[in-house]
Coordinates of C-alpha atoms in Angstrom, one line a residue:
Chain V
X21 CA -7.5 12.3 25.4
X22 CA -8.2 9.0 26.9
X23 CA -11.2 7.2 25.0
X24 CA -11.0 3.8 26.6
X25 CA -14.2 4.1 29.0
X26 CA -16.6 1.0 27.6
X27 CA -20.2 1.9 27.1
X28 CA -19.3 5.7 28.1
X29 CA -20.7 8.2 25.2
X30 CA -18.0 10.3 23.5
X31 CA -19.0 12.8 21.3
X32 CA -16.6 13.0 18.2
X33 CA -16.1 13.6 14.7
X34 CA -16.3 10.6 12.3
X35 CA -12.9 11.0 11.7
X36 CA -11.7 10.7 15.5
X37 CA -13.9 7.6 16.2
X38 CA -12.3 6.1 13.0
X39 CA -8.9 6.7 14.4
X40 CA -9.8 5.7 18.0
X41 CA -11.6 2.5 16.9
X42 CA -8.6 1.6 14.9
X43 CA -6.3 2.0 17.8
X44 CA -9.0 -0.1 20.2
X45 CA -8.9 -2.8 17.2
X46 CA -5.5 -3.3 17.9
X47 CA -3.9 -1.0 15.0
X48 CA -0.3 0.0 16.2
X49 CA 1.0 1.2 13.0
X50 CA -0.7 4.4 11.3
X51 CA 1.0 6.3 8.2
X52 CA -0.7 9.4 6.8
X53 CA -0.2 12.4 4.8
X54 CA -2.3 15.4 5.6
X55 CA -5.2 16.1 3.0
X56 CA -8.7 17.8 4.1
X57 CA -11.2 16.3 5.1
X58 CA -9.6 13.6 7.1
X59 CA -6.8 15.5 8.7
X60 CA -8.3 14.7 12.3
X61 CA -7.3 10.7 11.9
X62 CA -3.8 11.7 11.4
X63 CA -3.6 14.3 14.1
X64 CA -5.7 12.0 16.7
X65 CA -3.3 9.2 15.8
X66 CA -0.4 11.6 16.2
X67 CA -1.5 11.9 20.0
X68 CA -2.9 8.6 20.7
X69 CA -0.6 6.3 19.5
X70 CA 2.3 7.1 21.7
X71 CA 0.1 6.5 24.5
X72 CA -0.6 3.1 23.6
X73 CA 3.0 2.4 22.4
X74 CA 2.3 2.6 18.7
X75 CA 3.6 4.3 15.8
X76 CA 2.1 7.2 13.8
X77 CA 4.2 8.8 11.1
X78 CA 3.4 12.3 9.1
X79 CA 5.4 10.7 5.9
X80 CA 6.5 12.4 2.9
X81 CA 3.7 11.0 0.3
X82 CA 0.7 8.8 0.0
X83 CA 2.9 6.4 -1.8
X84 CA 5.0 6.0 1.2
X85 CA 2.4 6.2 3.6
X86 CA 0.9 2.9 1.7
X87 CA 4.0 1.2 1.3
X88 CA 4.9 1.6 5.0
X89 CA 1.5 0.0 5.8
X90 CA 2.9 -2.6 3.2
X91 CA 5.8 -3.2 5.4
X92 CA 4.0 -3.2 8.8
X93 CA 1.1 -5.4 7.5
X94 CA 4.1 -7.8 6.0
X95 CA 5.7 -7.9 9.5
X96 CA 2.5 -9.3 10.8
X97 CA 1.2 -6.0 12.5
X98 CA -2.4 -4.4 12.1
X99 CA -1.6 -1.0 10.3
X100 CA -3.7 1.7 8.5
X101 CA -3.7 4.8 6.1
X102 CA -6.1 7.2 5.7
X103 CA -6.3 9.7 3.0
X104 CA -9.1 11.9 0.8
X105 CA -9.8 11.0 -3.2
X106 CA -6.8 12.5 -4.6
X107 CA -4.8 11.0 -1.9
X108 CA -6.3 7.7 -2.4
X109 CA -5.5 7.9 -6.3
X110 CA -1.9 7.8 -5.4
X111 CA -2.4 5.0 -2.9
X112 CA -3.8 2.8 -5.5
X113 CA -0.5 1.4 -6.9
X114 CA 0.0 0.2 -3.4
X115 CA -3.6 -1.4 -3.0
X116 CA -2.6 -3.3 -6.0
X117 CA 0.3 -4.8 -4.4
X118 CA -1.3 -5.3 -1.0
X119 CA -3.9 -7.4 -2.8
X120 CA -1.3 -9.0 -4.9
X121 CA 0.6 -9.8 -1.9
X122 CA -2.6 -10.8 0.2
X123 CA -1.5 -8.4 2.9
X124 CA -4.2 -7.5 5.6
X125 CA -4.4 -3.9 5.9
X126 CA -7.1 -0.8 6.5
X127 CA -7.2 1.9 4.1
X128 CA -9.9 4.7 4.8
X129 CA -11.3 7.0 2.0
X130 CA -13.1 10.0 3.2
X131 CA -14.1 11.2 0.1
X132 CA -14.1 14.8 -1.4
X133 CA -15.2 16.6 -4.9
X134 CA -13.3 15.5 -7.9
X135 CA -12.0 15.0 -10.3
X136 CA -8.2 16.4 -9.7
X137 CA -8.0 18.9 -7.1
X138 CA -11.7 19.3 -6.9
X139 CA -13.0 20.5 -3.6
X140 CA -13.1 19.7 0.0
X141 CA -17.0 18.8 0.1
X142 CA -18.9 15.5 0.4
X143 CA -18.6 13.3 -2.5
X144 CA -19.1 9.4 -3.5
X145 CA -17.4 9.8 -6.9
X146 CA -14.6 7.3 -5.6
X147 CA -17.1 4.5 -5.8
X148 CA -15.9 2.8 -9.3
X149 CA -12.3 3.4 -7.7
X150 CA -12.9 1.8 -4.6
X151 CA -15.2 -1.6 -5.5
X152 CA -13.7 -2.0 -9.2
X153 CA -10.3 -2.5 -8.0
X154 CA -8.9 0.8 -8.4
X155 CA -5.4 0.0 -9.0
X156 CA -4.2 -2.4 -12.0
X157 CA -5.0 -6.0 -12.3
X158 CA -7.8 -8.7 -11.1
X159 CA -8.2 -7.6 -7.5
X160 CA -10.9 -6.4 -5.3
X161 CA -10.8 -4.5 -2.0
X162 CA -13.4 -5.2 0.6
X163 CA -15.3 -1.9 1.0
X164 CA -17.5 -0.7 3.9
X165 CA -19.6 2.2 3.8
X166 CA -20.5 3.9 7.2
X167 CA -23.5 5.7 7.7
X168 CA -22.9 7.4 11.1
X169 CA -19.9 8.2 13.3
X170 CA -21.0 5.1 15.6
X171 CA -21.3 3.1 12.4
X172 CA -17.6 4.2 11.3
X173 CA -16.3 3.0 14.5
X174 CA -18.1 -0.4 14.2
X175 CA -17.2 -1.0 11.0
X176 CA -13.2 0.0 11.6
X177 CA -13.2 -3.0 13.9
X178 CA -14.8 -5.2 11.7
X179 CA -12.5 -4.0 8.7
X180 CA -9.4 -5.3 10.7
X181 CA -10.9 -8.6 11.3
X182 CA -12.0 -8.9 7.6
X183 CA -8.6 -7.8 6.7
X184 CA -7.0 -10.5 8.7
X185 CA -9.4 -13.4 8.4
X186 CA -9.1 -12.8 4.1
X187 CA -5.9 -11.7 4.1
X188 CA -6.8 -8.8 1.8
X189 CA -6.7 -4.9 2.1
X190 CA -10.2 -3.4 3.2
X191 CA -11.4 0.1 2.7
X192 CA -13.4 2.5 4.7
X193 CA -15.6 4.4 2.2
X194 CA -16.6 7.9 4.2
X195 CA -17.2 11.3 2.8
X196 CA -16.6 14.9 3.7
X197 CA -19.8 14.8 5.9
X198 CA -19.1 11.8 7.7
X199 CA -15.6 12.6 8.7
X200 CA -16.7 15.9 9.8
X201 CA -19.7 15.7 11.7
X202 CA -19.9 15.0 15.5
X203 CA -22.1 12.2 16.9
X204 CA -22.0 10.4 20.0
X205 CA -20.2 7.3 19.9
X206 CA -19.6 4.1 22.1
X207 CA -16.3 2.0 21.7
X208 CA -17.6 -1.0 23.3
X209 CA -16.4 -3.5 20.4
X210 CA -13.0 -4.6 20.5
X211 CA -11.6 -7.2 18.6
X212 CA -7.8 -8.0 19.2
X213 CA -5.2 -9.1 16.4
X214 CA -4.5 -11.9 18.7
X215 CA -7.1 -14.1 17.2
X216 CA -5.1 -14.5 13.6
X217 CA -2.2 -16.4 13.7
X218 CA 0.2 -15.2 11.2
X219 CA 2.6 -17.8 10.2
X220 CA 3.5 -16.4 7.1
X221 CA 4.4 -12.8 8.3
X222 CA 8.1 -11.7 8.2
X223 CA 9.7 -12.0 11.5
X224 CA 13.1 -13.3 10.8
X225 CA 13.2 -16.8 10.0
X226 CA 14.6 -18.3 13.6
X227 CA 14.0 -21.8 13.8
X228 CA 11.4 -22.1 10.7
X229 CA 11.5 -22.3 6.8
X230 CA 11.7 -18.8 5.7
X231 CA 8.7 -16.6 4.1
X232 CA 8.7 -14.3 1.1
X233 CA 5.8 -12.2 0.5
X234 CA 5.7 -11.2 -3.1
X235 CA 3.4 -10.7 -6.0
X236 CA 5.3 -11.4 -8.7
X237 CA 4.9 -14.6 -10.8
X238 CA 7.0 -14.4 -13.9
X239 CA 7.0 -18.6 -14.8
X240 CA 4.5 -19.2 -17.3
X241 CA 1.2 -20.2 -15.9
X242 CA 1.9 -19.4 -12.2
X243 CA 0.4 -15.9 -12.1
X244 CA -2.9 -17.6 -13.4
X245 CA -2.8 -20.2 -10.9
X246 CA -2.5 -17.3 -8.3
X247 CA -5.4 -15.3 -9.6
X248 CA -7.3 -18.3 -9.8
X249 CA -6.8 -18.7 -5.7
X250 CA -7.5 -15.0 -5.6
X251 CA -10.9 -15.3 -7.4
X252 CA -11.9 -18.1 -5.2
X253 CA -11.2 -16.4 -2.1
X254 CA -13.1 -13.4 -3.7
X255 CA -16.2 -15.9 -4.3
X256 CA -15.7 -16.6 -0.7
X257 CA -15.9 -13.5 0.5
X258 CA -19.5 -12.7 -2.0
X259 CA -21.0 -15.5 -0.2
X260 CA -20.1 -14.9 3.5
X261 CA -20.0 -11.0 3.9
X262 CA -22.6 -9.0 2.0
X263 CA -24.2 -6.5 4.5
X264 CA -26.9 -4.3 4.1
X265 CA -29.5 -2.5 5.9
X266 CA -33.3 -2.6 4.9
X267 CA -36.4 -0.3 5.7
X268 CA -40.0 -0.6 4.8
X269 CA -39.1 -2.6 1.5
X270 CA -41.6 -5.2 2.2
X271 CA -44.5 -3.6 0.5
X272 CA -42.7 -0.7 -0.9
X273 CA -44.0 0.8 -4.2
X274 CA -40.4 2.4 -4.6
X275 CA -37.1 1.6 -2.9
X276 CA -34.5 3.9 -2.6
X277 CA -30.9 2.4 -3.1
X278 CA -28.1 4.6 -1.2
X279 CA -25.4 4.2 0.9
X280 CA -23.4 6.2 3.7
X281 CA -24.5 10.2 4.0
X282 CA -26.7 9.8 0.9
X283 CA -29.0 7.1 2.7
X284 CA -29.0 9.2 6.0
X285 CA -30.7 11.9 3.9
X286 CA -33.0 9.1 2.3
X287 CA -34.0 7.8 6.1
X288 CA -35.3 11.7 6.1
X289 CA -37.3 10.9 2.9
X290 CA -38.8 8.1 4.4
X291 CA -39.7 9.7 7.4
X292 CA -41.4 13.0 6.1
X293 CA -42.8 10.9 2.9
X294 CA -45.0 13.8 1.4
X295 CA -46.3 11.2 -1.1
X296 CA -48.8 9.3 1.3
X297 CA -50.1 7.1 -1.7
X298 CA -46.9 5.9 -2.4
X299 CA -44.9 3.5 0.2
X300 CA -41.0 4.3 -0.1
X301 CA -38.3 1.8 1.1
X302 CA -34.7 2.0 1.6
X303 CA -32.1 -0.4 1.0
X304 CA -28.5 0.6 2.0
X305 CA -25.7 -1.4 1.1
X306 CA -23.2 -1.4 3.9
X307 CA -20.8 -3.4 2.0
X308 CA -19.9 -1.9 -1.2
X309 CA -17.9 -4.7 -2.2
X310 CA -19.0 -7.2 -2.3
X311 CA -22.3 -5.9 -3.3
X312 CA -25.7 -7.0 -2.0
X313 CA -26.8 -7.7 -5.6
X314 CA -29.0 -10.6 -4.5
X315 CA -31.4 -8.7 -2.2
X316 CA -31.6 -5.9 -4.8
X317 CA -32.7 -8.7 -7.5
X318 CA -35.3 -9.7 -5.2
X319 CA -36.7 -6.1 -4.5
X320 CA -36.6 -5.2 -8.0
X321 CA -38.9 -8.1 -8.7
X322 CA -41.7 -6.8 -6.3
X323 CA -41.8 -3.1 -6.7
X324 CA -42.8 -0.3 -9.3
X325 CA -39.1 1.3 -9.3
X326 CA -35.6 1.4 -8.2
X327 CA -34.3 5.0 -7.4
X328 CA -30.6 5.1 -6.7
X329 CA -29.5 8.2 -4.9
X330 CA -25.8 9.0 -4.9
X331 CA -23.3 12.3 -4.8
X332 CA -21.9 11.5 -8.0
X333 CA -22.6 11.4 -11.5
X334 CA -24.1 8.1 -11.4
X335 CA -21.2 5.3 -10.6
X336 CA -23.2 2.8 -8.1
X337 CA -26.4 2.9 -10.2
X338 CA -24.2 0.9 -12.5
X339 CA -24.4 -2.4 -10.1
X340 CA -27.9 -1.5 -9.2
X341 CA -28.6 -2.0 -12.8
X342 CA -26.8 -4.9 -13.0
X343 CA -28.5 -6.3 -10.0
X344 CA -31.9 -5.5 -11.4
X345 CA -31.3 -7.2 -14.6
X346 CA -34.2 -5.7 -16.1
X347 CA -36.9 -6.4 -13.7
X348 CA -37.8 -3.1 -12.9
X349 CA -37.2 0.6 -14.3
X350 CA -33.8 2.0 -12.5
X351 CA -33.8 5.4 -12.1
X352 CA -31.1 8.0 -10.8
X353 CA -30.7 11.2 -8.8
X354 CA -27.1 12.3 -8.2
X355 CA -25.2 15.3 -7.3
X356 CA -21.6 16.0 -7.9
X357 CA -18.8 18.5 -7.3
X358 CA -19.9 18.8 -3.5
X359 CA -23.6 18.9 -4.0
X360 CA -25.6 17.3 -1.3
X361 CA -28.9 15.9 -2.3
X362 CA -31.8 17.4 0.0
X363 CA -34.9 15.2 1.0
X364 CA -37.2 17.9 -1.0
X365 CA -35.2 17.2 -4.2
X366 CA -35.2 13.4 -3.7
X367 CA -39.2 13.6 -2.8
X368 CA -39.5 15.5 -6.1
X369 CA -37.7 12.9 -8.1
X370 CA -39.9 10.3 -6.7
X371 CA -43.0 12.2 -7.5
X372 CA -41.6 12.3 -11.1
X373 CA -41.0 8.7 -11.4
X374 CA -44.4 7.9 -10.0
X375 CA -46.3 10.2 -12.7
X376 CA -44.6 8.7 -15.1
X377 CA -44.9 5.1 -14.0
X378 CA -48.6 5.9 -13.6
X379 CA -49.2 5.7 -17.2
X380 CA -47.0 2.6 -18.0
X381 CA -48.0 0.3 -15.1
X382 CA -51.4 1.2 -13.9
Chain A
X22 CA 40.1 -31.1 7.6
X23 CA 38.6 -27.3 8.2
X24 CA 37.3 -25.9 5.1
X25 CA 38.2 -22.4 4.7
X26 CA 36.0 -21.4 1.8
X27 CA 32.3 -22.7 1.0
X28 CA 29.1 -21.5 -0.1
X29 CA 27.5 -19.3 2.5
X30 CA 24.9 -21.2 4.5
X31 CA 22.3 -17.9 3.8
X32 CA 22.9 -18.1 0.0
X33 CA 20.8 -20.8 -1.8
X34 CA 22.5 -23.2 -4.1
X35 CA 20.3 -22.6 -7.5
X36 CA 21.1 -21.8 -11.1
X37 CA 21.3 -17.9 -11.2
X38 CA 18.9 -15.8 -13.5
X39 CA 21.6 -13.0 -13.8
X40 CA 23.2 -12.6 -17.3
X41 CA 27.0 -13.6 -17.5
X42 CA 29.3 -10.9 -16.1
X43 CA 26.6 -9.1 -13.9
X44 CA 27.6 -8.1 -10.4
X45 CA 24.4 -9.0 -8.4
X46 CA 25.9 -12.2 -7.6
X47 CA 28.9 -11.2 -6.0
X48 CA 26.9 -8.5 -4.3
X49 CA 24.1 -11.3 -2.8
X50 CA 27.1 -13.6 -2.1
X51 CA 28.7 -10.7 0.1
X52 CA 25.5 -10.1 2.0
X53 CA 25.2 -13.7 2.7
X54 CA 28.8 -14.1 4.0
X55 CA 28.3 -11.2 6.5
X56 CA 24.6 -12.6 7.7
X57 CA 26.5 -15.9 8.1
X58 CA 29.5 -14.6 9.7
X59 CA 27.5 -12.1 12.1
X60 CA 25.0 -15.2 13.0
X61 CA 22.2 -13.0 12.3
X62 CA 20.4 -15.4 9.4
X63 CA 17.3 -15.6 11.9
X64 CA 17.1 -12.1 12.7
X65 CA 17.1 -10.5 8.8
X66 CA 14.5 -9.5 6.8
X67 CA 15.4 -8.3 3.3
X68 CA 13.4 -6.1 0.5
X69 CA 13.7 -7.1 -2.9
X70 CA 13.3 -4.2 -5.3
X71 CA 11.5 -4.3 -8.8
X72 CA 14.1 -4.6 -11.7
X73 CA 16.9 -7.5 -12.0
X74 CA 17.4 -8.3 -8.7
X75 CA 13.4 -8.6 -7.8
X76 CA 14.3 -12.3 -7.7
X77 CA 17.0 -11.6 -4.9
X78 CA 14.8 -13.9 -2.6
X79 CA 15.6 -16.9 -4.8
X80 CA 19.2 -16.5 -3.5
X81 CA 19.0 -15.9 -0.2
X82 CA 17.7 -17.9 2.7
X83 CA 16.2 -15.5 4.9
X84 CA 12.8 -13.8 5.5
X85 CA 12.0 -11.6 2.5
X86 CA 9.6 -9.0 1.3
X87 CA 9.1 -7.5 -2.6
X88 CA 8.2 -3.8 -3.1
X89 CA 7.1 -1.6 -6.1
X90 CA 9.3 0.3 -8.0
X91 CA 11.1 2.6 -5.9
X92 CA 9.2 2.0 -2.2
X93 CA 11.5 -0.4 -0.8
X94 CA 12.5 2.2 2.0
X95 CA 9.2 2.7 3.0
X96 CA 8.5 -0.9 3.0
X97 CA 11.6 -1.3 5.2
X98 CA 10.4 1.4 7.3
X99 CA 7.1 -0.3 7.9
X100 CA 8.9 -3.4 8.9
X101 CA 11.4 -2.1 11.0
X102 CA 9.1 0.0 13.0
X103 CA 7.1 -3.3 13.9
X104 CA 10.4 -5.1 14.5
X105 CA 12.7 -2.6 15.9
X106 CA 15.7 -5.4 16.9
X107 CA 15.6 -7.3 13.5
X108 CA 17.9 -6.3 10.8
X109 CA 16.1 -5.0 7.9
X110 CA 17.8 -4.2 4.7
X111 CA 16.8 -3.1 1.4
X112 CA 18.4 -3.9 -2.0
X113 CA 17.7 -1.6 -4.7
X114 CA 19.3 -0.9 -8.3
X115 CA 19.7 2.5 -9.7
X116 CA 16.2 3.2 -11.6
X117 CA 14.6 1.8 -8.3
X118 CA 16.5 4.2 -5.8
X119 CA 17.7 7.2 -7.8
X120 CA 14.7 7.7 -10.3
X121 CA 10.8 6.6 -9.0
X122 CA 12.3 6.2 -5.3
X123 CA 14.3 9.1 -4.7
X124 CA 11.6 10.8 -2.3
X125 CA 11.4 7.4 -0.2
X126 CA 15.2 7.2 0.0
X127 CA 15.6 11.0 0.9
X128 CA 12.9 11.2 3.2
X129 CA 14.0 7.4 4.8
X130 CA 17.2 8.6 5.7
X131 CA 16.0 12.3 6.8
X132 CA 14.0 10.2 9.3
X133 CA 17.3 8.5 10.2
X134 CA 15.3 5.1 10.0
X135 CA 17.8 2.4 11.2
X136 CA 17.8 0.2 8.3
X137 CA 20.8 -0.3 5.8
X138 CA 20.3 0.3 2.3
X139 CA 22.5 -1.7 -0.4
X140 CA 22.6 0.1 -3.6
X141 CA 23.6 -1.4 -7.0
X142 CA 24.6 1.2 -9.5
X143 CA 25.3 0.1 -13.0
X144 CA 24.1 3.1 -14.6
X145 CA 21.3 1.9 -16.5
X146 CA 18.0 0.0 -16.5
X147 CA 18.8 -3.6 -16.6
X148 CA 15.7 -5.6 -16.7
X149 CA 13.6 -3.2 -19.1
X150 CA 16.6 -4.0 -21.6
X151 CA 18.9 -1.0 -21.2
X152 CA 17.5 2.7 -21.0
X153 CA 18.8 5.4 -19.5
X154 CA 19.2 5.6 -15.7
X155 CA 19.5 8.8 -13.4
X156 CA 23.2 7.3 -13.0
X157 CA 24.1 7.2 -16.8
X158 CA 27.2 8.7 -17.6
X159 CA 27.6 11.8 -19.6
X160 CA 28.0 10.5 -23.7
X161 CA 27.1 6.9 -22.4
X162 CA 24.6 5.4 -25.3
X163 CA 21.7 3.6 -24.1
X164 CA 18.5 2.4 -25.9
X165 CA 16.7 6.0 -24.7
X166 CA 20.1 8.0 -25.4
X167 CA 21.2 6.4 -28.5
X168 CA 23.4 9.7 -29.1
X169 CA 25.0 9.3 -25.5
X170 CA 23.4 11.2 -22.4
X171 CA 23.3 14.6 -23.3
X172 CA 24.0 16.8 -20.0
X173 CA 21.5 19.7 -21.2
X174 CA 18.5 17.8 -22.0
X175 CA 19.0 14.5 -19.8
X176 CA 21.0 15.9 -16.9
X177 CA 24.0 14.8 -15.3
X178 CA 24.6 11.6 -13.4
X179 CA 22.9 11.8 -10.0
X180 CA 25.7 11.3 -7.2
X181 CA 23.4 9.6 -4.3
X182 CA 26.3 9.1 -1.8
X183 CA 27.1 12.8 -2.3
X184 CA 23.4 13.6 -2.0
X185 CA 22.3 11.4 1.0
X186 CA 25.8 12.5 2.9
X187 CA 24.0 16.1 3.6
X188 CA 21.1 14.9 5.2
X189 CA 21.3 14.8 9.2
X190 CA 19.5 11.4 9.4
X191 CA 22.3 9.5 7.4
X192 CA 25.0 7.7 9.7
X193 CA 27.2 5.7 7.3
X194 CA 27.1 6.5 3.6
X195 CA 29.8 4.8 1.3
X196 CA 30.6 3.8 -2.0
X197 CA 32.3 0.5 -3.6
X198 CA 32.9 -1.4 -6.5
X199 CA 33.3 -5.1 -7.3
X200 CA 35.9 -4.6 -10.0
X201 CA 38.6 -6.6 -8.4
X202 CA 39.2 -8.8 -5.3
X203 CA 40.8 -5.9 -3.3
X204 CA 37.4 -3.8 -4.2
X205 CA 35.3 -6.7 -3.5
X206 CA 36.8 -7.2 0.2
X207 CA 36.4 -3.4 0.4
X208 CA 32.7 -3.8 -0.7
X209 CA 32.1 -6.2 1.9
X210 CA 33.9 -4.3 4.7
X211 CA 31.6 -1.5 3.9
X212 CA 28.3 -3.3 3.9
X213 CA 29.4 -5.2 7.0
X214 CA 30.0 -1.4 8.3
X215 CA 26.3 -0.7 7.2
X216 CA 25.0 -3.6 9.1
X217 CA 27.0 -2.6 12.3
X218 CA 25.7 0.9 12.3
X219 CA 21.8 -0.8 12.5
X220 CA 22.8 -3.0 15.1
X221 CA 24.2 -0.5 17.4
X222 CA 21.4 1.7 16.4
X223 CA 23.2 4.5 14.9
X224 CA 20.6 5.1 12.4
X225 CA 20.6 5.1 8.3
X226 CA 23.2 3.5 6.4
X227 CA 23.7 3.0 2.3
X228 CA 26.4 1.3 0.5
X229 CA 26.4 1.9 -3.2
X230 CA 28.2 -0.7 -5.3
X231 CA 29.2 0.0 -8.6
X232 CA 28.6 -2.9 -10.6
X233 CA 28.8 -4.0 -14.2
X234 CA 26.1 -4.8 -16.4
X235 CA 27.7 -6.1 -19.7
X236 CA 24.8 -7.2 -21.5
X237 CA 23.0 -3.7 -21.6
X238 CA 26.5 -1.7 -22.0
X239 CA 27.0 -3.6 -24.9
X240 CA 30.5 -4.6 -23.6
X241 CA 32.3 -7.9 -22.7
X242 CA 32.6 -8.6 -19.1
X243 CA 36.3 -7.4 -19.3
X244 CA 35.4 -4.0 -21.0
X245 CA 32.8 -3.8 -18.6
X246 CA 35.3 -3.8 -15.5
X247 CA 37.6 -1.6 -17.2
X248 CA 34.7 0.9 -17.8
X249 CA 33.8 0.9 -14.2
X250 CA 37.4 1.5 -13.0
X251 CA 38.0 3.9 -16.1
X252 CA 35.1 5.9 -16.3
X253 CA 32.4 5.5 -13.8
X254 CA 34.6 6.3 -10.9
X255 CA 35.4 9.6 -12.3
X256 CA 31.9 10.5 -12.1
X257 CA 31.2 8.2 -8.8
X258 CA 34.5 8.2 -6.6
X259 CA 34.8 5.3 -4.2
X260 CA 35.1 6.0 -0.5
X261 CA 33.2 7.1 2.4
X262 CA 31.2 10.0 2.6
X263 CA 29.5 9.9 6.0
X264 CA 30.4 7.7 9.1
X265 CA 29.1 8.1 12.5
X266 CA 32.6 7.0 13.9
X267 CA 34.0 10.2 12.0
X268 CA 36.2 8.2 9.8
X269 CA 35.6 10.2 6.7

């Protein structure tokens, strides 16, 4: 299975596209542990990595996988691991260490229902865990949320680039729907690892001063200083890397905020608008951290209401409310435990919002 | 005049943070001597553990990485896969390797990962003030076994060399101590053999070193040495448990 023809369309699942894009971005070290619904990433890596002289290991646990990523990233290579929700919980220890050691690395989370073992259906209930740090300490992971198979591939390239640019872990946050569905994908955007000189990496200190990669600062004041440096980096990322897609937000009465699979469903709502007197727009965050707060705040000043749609009991809606700062009502429609919102459900919710709003706004 | 004894180049001349009578300083020095003698200073990468030896990088003038508690073998694997021709060693204590990191060490050995592990066994958790370790002796008093370790409720000391020697991927497994000049010389020879195992790409090697922890054993340095020689080696006999050259 060689997928290297540029501009040729391949029919692949989101998981396969994710794995292939990583290889084409120069990732040569992949460590994973089987968990549904992302197993195709591991199996694709097992086939393809030997073909490109890379390493793919099925390891003994999610902990080992994330720590092997730690080692390979520390050694200066592009490294990735992938898992699904319960496995990502285990990886959080390692993600905190990656952030604390400022190691560029890519972690893929193809979310499934929880809490606990949950189920294997699509979910967006790991939002808090992904965007609020997840592990211990004051840190952020850059979080990219693709909405299609093609975008999964494109964002994987970007993930490696952002990881190297900021020396920070980057998470691709998908879900079972996105990982399992097949769509046409073109691999035409390459970014090699060579553009980043990793003078800090562990390569053996031959002819240079030794490099130490650590996250332990036991001397009073040192850790606070280091955290201040991290926060400065996070502020830079916030100012430069916010991404989102806007559809019909200009003169909308209601704007839906949704990401990933939910945003795809909401696009259907926009196309099939059954409430012709109500103009509905969509704001789709592509970066979940840094969050597109500014644009949501601007939209909030112009619309009757914002509706957040998620496959969770209400997680991202907290960031929407923080962005809106009371400028307009924020409504929420969510499904949990593998439930997927239908366009019909969302249209019904919009109709409800408008009928209530009519009394207060008109 | 030729110097016959000096500080190894790889050992950084700095005040120690280790307690008086602790064995880490001796073991650090042995590693530094071996790196100097084999002239591999620029090719060696070490992994420091969580615990007292987390600051091992303060003492060795080589590239080093930290790892979360128990995870050094996984981090070492990640580094070795990127740099198969570099010399990679992890330095781990008994809590790190035999408790929380037992899965990582077994599977790293089982993959036959071509790395060397220095396993410092002092039968106690030092940095956290002296709680029971998987290697704590029966009847040994610690903060969490105030009446002494009870085999029925706490289990017996875990013998790592014996455990790892039955794994196919293990190529050189040995146990030594640092209680006498003779034992220290023996320890150095075994660690060197571990590095040679790796340099010759023979696979996984681990050298366990029985090492004193006077402060958390509540003993003097002299009593600690006696404790290892008379008590610890009954549970943890010294010797070579597996040798790819067939010397065991």
